[in-house]
Amino acid sequence: MRQDWIWHGGRPCLDLVNTLRERWSATPRELLAAPADLAEWLQAAELVDRSPQVDAELLARARELREALDRVLRNDRPRPEDVALVDGWGRRAVPPPARLRLDEAGRVHAEVPHGADGAERALALIAADAVALVAASAVAQQVRVCAHERCGLRFLDRSPGRNRQWCSMRRCGNRAKASRHHARRSALD
């Protein structure tokens, strides 16, 4: 398993957004570089039971969904196509209802259509998570970008005052505190 998956987003939709690291940089670091990476991430996120089939096309669609999620969840000038993309994926999370049909003998049967499966179903669940987050809150006030200058991870601020600054205290909060401490010591020397 890859060691640099980070789960500080607080929601699966934000954890997917955080698979593009160092967004502050001119060259962000892509963690979903190959189809196998997306399959591994979905399994590590516990969205699938076993490694799903992922091809280059699905990887490209997952990255497109990720970037649309970022713009929609941060309310950072989402385009109508971003909203439509997230909504379309989210609708796929719920399988279509069973349909009734008559067979040749006149008996009624229910046909249960199959919805998305494997990796596609997992991506649909991620989009549905984002739709639920938007529906439940003033999302732009709760989705934050980590304040550490070299981080940029997105996270859900559940603090009472909605004033959390870092993706996690252990990851970035302690780094910021240590930097301030060293700056104070240097100023005294």
Coordinates of C-alpha atoms in Angstrom, one line a residue:
M1 CA 0.0 0.0 0.0
R2 CA 1.1 3.5 -0.8
Q3 CA 2.2 5.4 2.3
D4 CA 1.3 9.0 1.3
W5 CA -2.5 8.7 1.2
I6 CA -3.9 11.3 3.6
W7 CA -7.4 11.2 5.1
H8 CA -7.7 14.6 6.8
G9 CA -10.5 15.9 4.6
G10 CA -13.2 14.8 6.9
R11 CA -15.4 13.5 4.0
P12 CA -14.6 11.1 1.1
C13 CA -15.3 13.8 -1.4
L14 CA -12.5 16.0 0.2
D15 CA -10.2 13.1 0.5
L16 CA -10.5 12.6 -3.3
V17 CA -9.8 16.3 -3.9
N18 CA -6.6 15.9 -1.7
T19 CA -5.1 13.3 -4.2
L20 CA -3.7 16.3 -6.1
R21 CA -1.1 17.7 -3.7
E22 CA 0.8 20.9 -3.6
R23 CA -1.9 22.8 -5.4
W24 CA -0.1 26.0 -4.3
S25 CA 2.9 25.0 -6.5
A26 CA 3.4 25.7 -10.2
T27 CA 3.6 21.9 -10.5
P28 CA 1.1 20.1 -8.3
R29 CA 1.9 16.5 -7.4
E30 CA -0.5 14.0 -8.9
L31 CA -1.1 11.0 -6.7
L32 CA -3.5 9.4 -9.2
A33 CA -0.8 9.1 -11.9
A34 CA -2.0 5.7 -13.2
P35 CA -5.1 3.6 -13.2
A36 CA -3.6 1.3 -10.5
D37 CA -3.2 4.4 -8.2
L38 CA -7.0 5.1 -8.4
A39 CA -7.8 1.5 -7.7
E40 CA -5.5 1.5 -4.7
W41 CA -6.9 4.7 -3.4
L42 CA -10.5 3.5 -3.7
Q43 CA -9.6 0.4 -1.8
A44 CA -7.6 2.3 0.9
A45 CA -10.6 4.6 1.3
E46 CA -12.7 1.5 1.9
L47 CA -15.0 2.4 -0.9
V48 CA -14.6 -0.9 -2.6
D49 CA -13.9 -4.4 -1.1
R50 CA -11.2 -5.4 -3.5
S51 CA -9.1 -3.7 -6.1
P52 CA -11.5 -2.6 -8.9
Q53 CA -10.9 -2.5 -12.6
V54 CA -9.7 1.0 -13.6
D55 CA -8.6 2.0 -17.1
A56 CA -7.1 5.2 -18.4
E57 CA -10.5 6.6 -19.4
L58 CA -12.0 6.1 -15.9
L59 CA -8.9 7.6 -14.4
A60 CA -9.3 10.7 -16.6
R61 CA -13.0 10.9 -15.6
A62 CA -12.1 10.5 -11.9
R63 CA -9.6 13.4 -12.2
E64 CA -12.2 15.5 -13.9
L65 CA -14.7 14.7 -11.1
R66 CA -12.0 15.6 -8.5
E67 CA -11.4 19.0 -10.0
A68 CA -15.1 19.8 -10.3
L69 CA -15.6 18.7 -6.7
D70 CA -12.8 21.1 -5.6
R71 CA -14.4 24.1 -7.4
V72 CA -18.0 23.2 -6.2
L73 CA -17.0 22.5 -2.6
R74 CA -14.9 25.6 -2.1
N75 CA -17.5 27.5 -4.1
D76 CA -14.6 28.8 -6.2
R77 CA -16.3 29.9 -9.4
P78 CA -17.8 26.5 -10.1
R79 CA -18.9 26.3 -13.7
P80 CA -22.3 25.0 -14.7
E81 CA -20.6 22.0 -16.1
D82 CA -18.9 21.3 -12.8
V83 CA -22.2 21.3 -11.0
A84 CA -23.8 19.1 -13.7
L85 CA -20.8 16.7 -13.5
V86 CA -21.0 16.3 -9.7
D87 CA -24.7 16.0 -9.8
G88 CA -24.6 13.4 -12.6
W89 CA -22.1 11.3 -10.8
G90 CA -24.1 11.6 -7.6
R91 CA -27.3 10.4 -9.2
R92 CA -25.5 7.2 -10.3
A93 CA -25.0 6.3 -6.6
V94 CA -28.6 5.3 -6.3
P95 CA -29.5 2.4 -8.5
P96 CA -32.5 2.9 -10.7
P97 CA -35.7 1.4 -9.3
A98 CA -36.9 -2.1 -10.3
R99 CA -39.3 -2.2 -13.3
L100 CA -42.2 -4.5 -13.7
R101 CA -42.8 -6.5 -16.8
L102 CA -45.1 -9.2 -18.0
D103 CA -43.7 -12.4 -19.4
E104 CA -45.3 -14.5 -22.2
A105 CA -47.5 -16.3 -19.7
G106 CA -48.9 -13.1 -18.3
R107 CA -47.0 -13.3 -15.0
V108 CA -45.6 -10.1 -13.5
H109 CA -41.8 -10.0 -12.8
A110 CA -39.6 -7.4 -11.4
E111 CA -36.4 -6.5 -13.3
V112 CA -33.8 -5.0 -11.1
P113 CA -31.4 -2.9 -13.3
H114 CA -27.8 -2.8 -12.3
G115 CA -26.3 0.6 -11.6
A116 CA -22.7 1.5 -11.6
D117 CA -20.3 -1.1 -10.1
G118 CA -16.8 -1.2 -8.7
A119 CA -14.8 2.0 -9.2
E120 CA -17.6 3.8 -11.0
R121 CA -20.0 3.1 -8.1
A122 CA -17.3 4.3 -5.6
L123 CA -16.9 7.6 -7.6
A124 CA -20.7 8.0 -7.7
L125 CA -20.8 7.6 -3.9
I126 CA -18.1 10.2 -3.6
A127 CA -20.1 12.6 -5.7
A128 CA -23.2 11.8 -3.7
D129 CA -21.2 12.6 -0.5
A130 CA -20.4 16.1 -2.0
V131 CA -24.1 16.6 -2.9
A132 CA -25.1 15.7 0.6
L133 CA -22.5 18.1 2.0
V134 CA -23.7 21.0 -0.1
A135 CA -27.3 20.2 0.8
A136 CA -26.6 20.1 4.5
S137 CA -24.6 23.2 5.1
A138 CA -23.2 26.5 3.9
V139 CA -20.4 24.5 2.3
A140 CA -18.2 27.5 1.4
Q141 CA -18.0 28.4 5.1
Q142 CA -17.0 24.9 6.2
V143 CA -14.6 23.6 3.5
R144 CA -11.3 25.2 4.2
V145 CA -7.8 25.1 2.7
C146 CA -5.0 24.3 5.2
A147 CA -3.3 27.5 6.2
H148 CA 0.2 26.0 6.3
E149 CA 2.1 27.6 3.4
R150 CA 3.3 24.3 2.0
C151 CA 0.2 22.2 2.4
G152 CA -3.1 23.3 0.7
L153 CA -5.1 20.2 1.7
R154 CA -8.9 20.7 1.8
F155 CA -10.8 19.8 4.9
L156 CA -14.2 20.1 6.5
D157 CA -14.1 22.6 9.5
R158 CA -16.3 21.1 12.2
S159 CA -14.9 23.3 14.9
P160 CA -17.5 25.2 17.0
G161 CA -16.3 28.6 15.9
R162 CA -15.5 27.5 12.3
N163 CA -12.0 28.8 12.8
R164 CA -9.8 25.7 12.3
Q165 CA -6.7 26.6 10.3
W166 CA -4.9 23.4 9.6
C167 CA -5.8 20.1 8.0
S168 CA -4.5 18.4 11.1
M169 CA -2.7 19.5 14.2
R170 CA -0.2 16.6 13.9
R171 CA 0.6 17.3 10.3
C172 CA 0.6 21.1 9.8
G173 CA -0.4 22.7 13.1
N174 CA 2.7 21.4 14.9
R175 CA 4.9 22.5 12.0
A176 CA 3.4 26.0 12.2
K177 CA 3.9 26.1 15.9
A178 CA 7.5 24.9 15.6
S179 CA 8.2 27.5 12.9
R180 CA 6.9 30.3 15.1
H181 CA 9.0 29.0 18.0
H182 CA 12.2 28.9 16.0
A183 CA 11.5 32.4 14.6
R184 CA 11.1 33.8 18.1
R185 CA 14.3 32.1 19.3
S186 CA 16.2 33.4 16.2
A187 CA 14.8 36.9 16.9
L188 CA 16.1 36.7 20.5
D189 CA 19.6 35.6 19.5

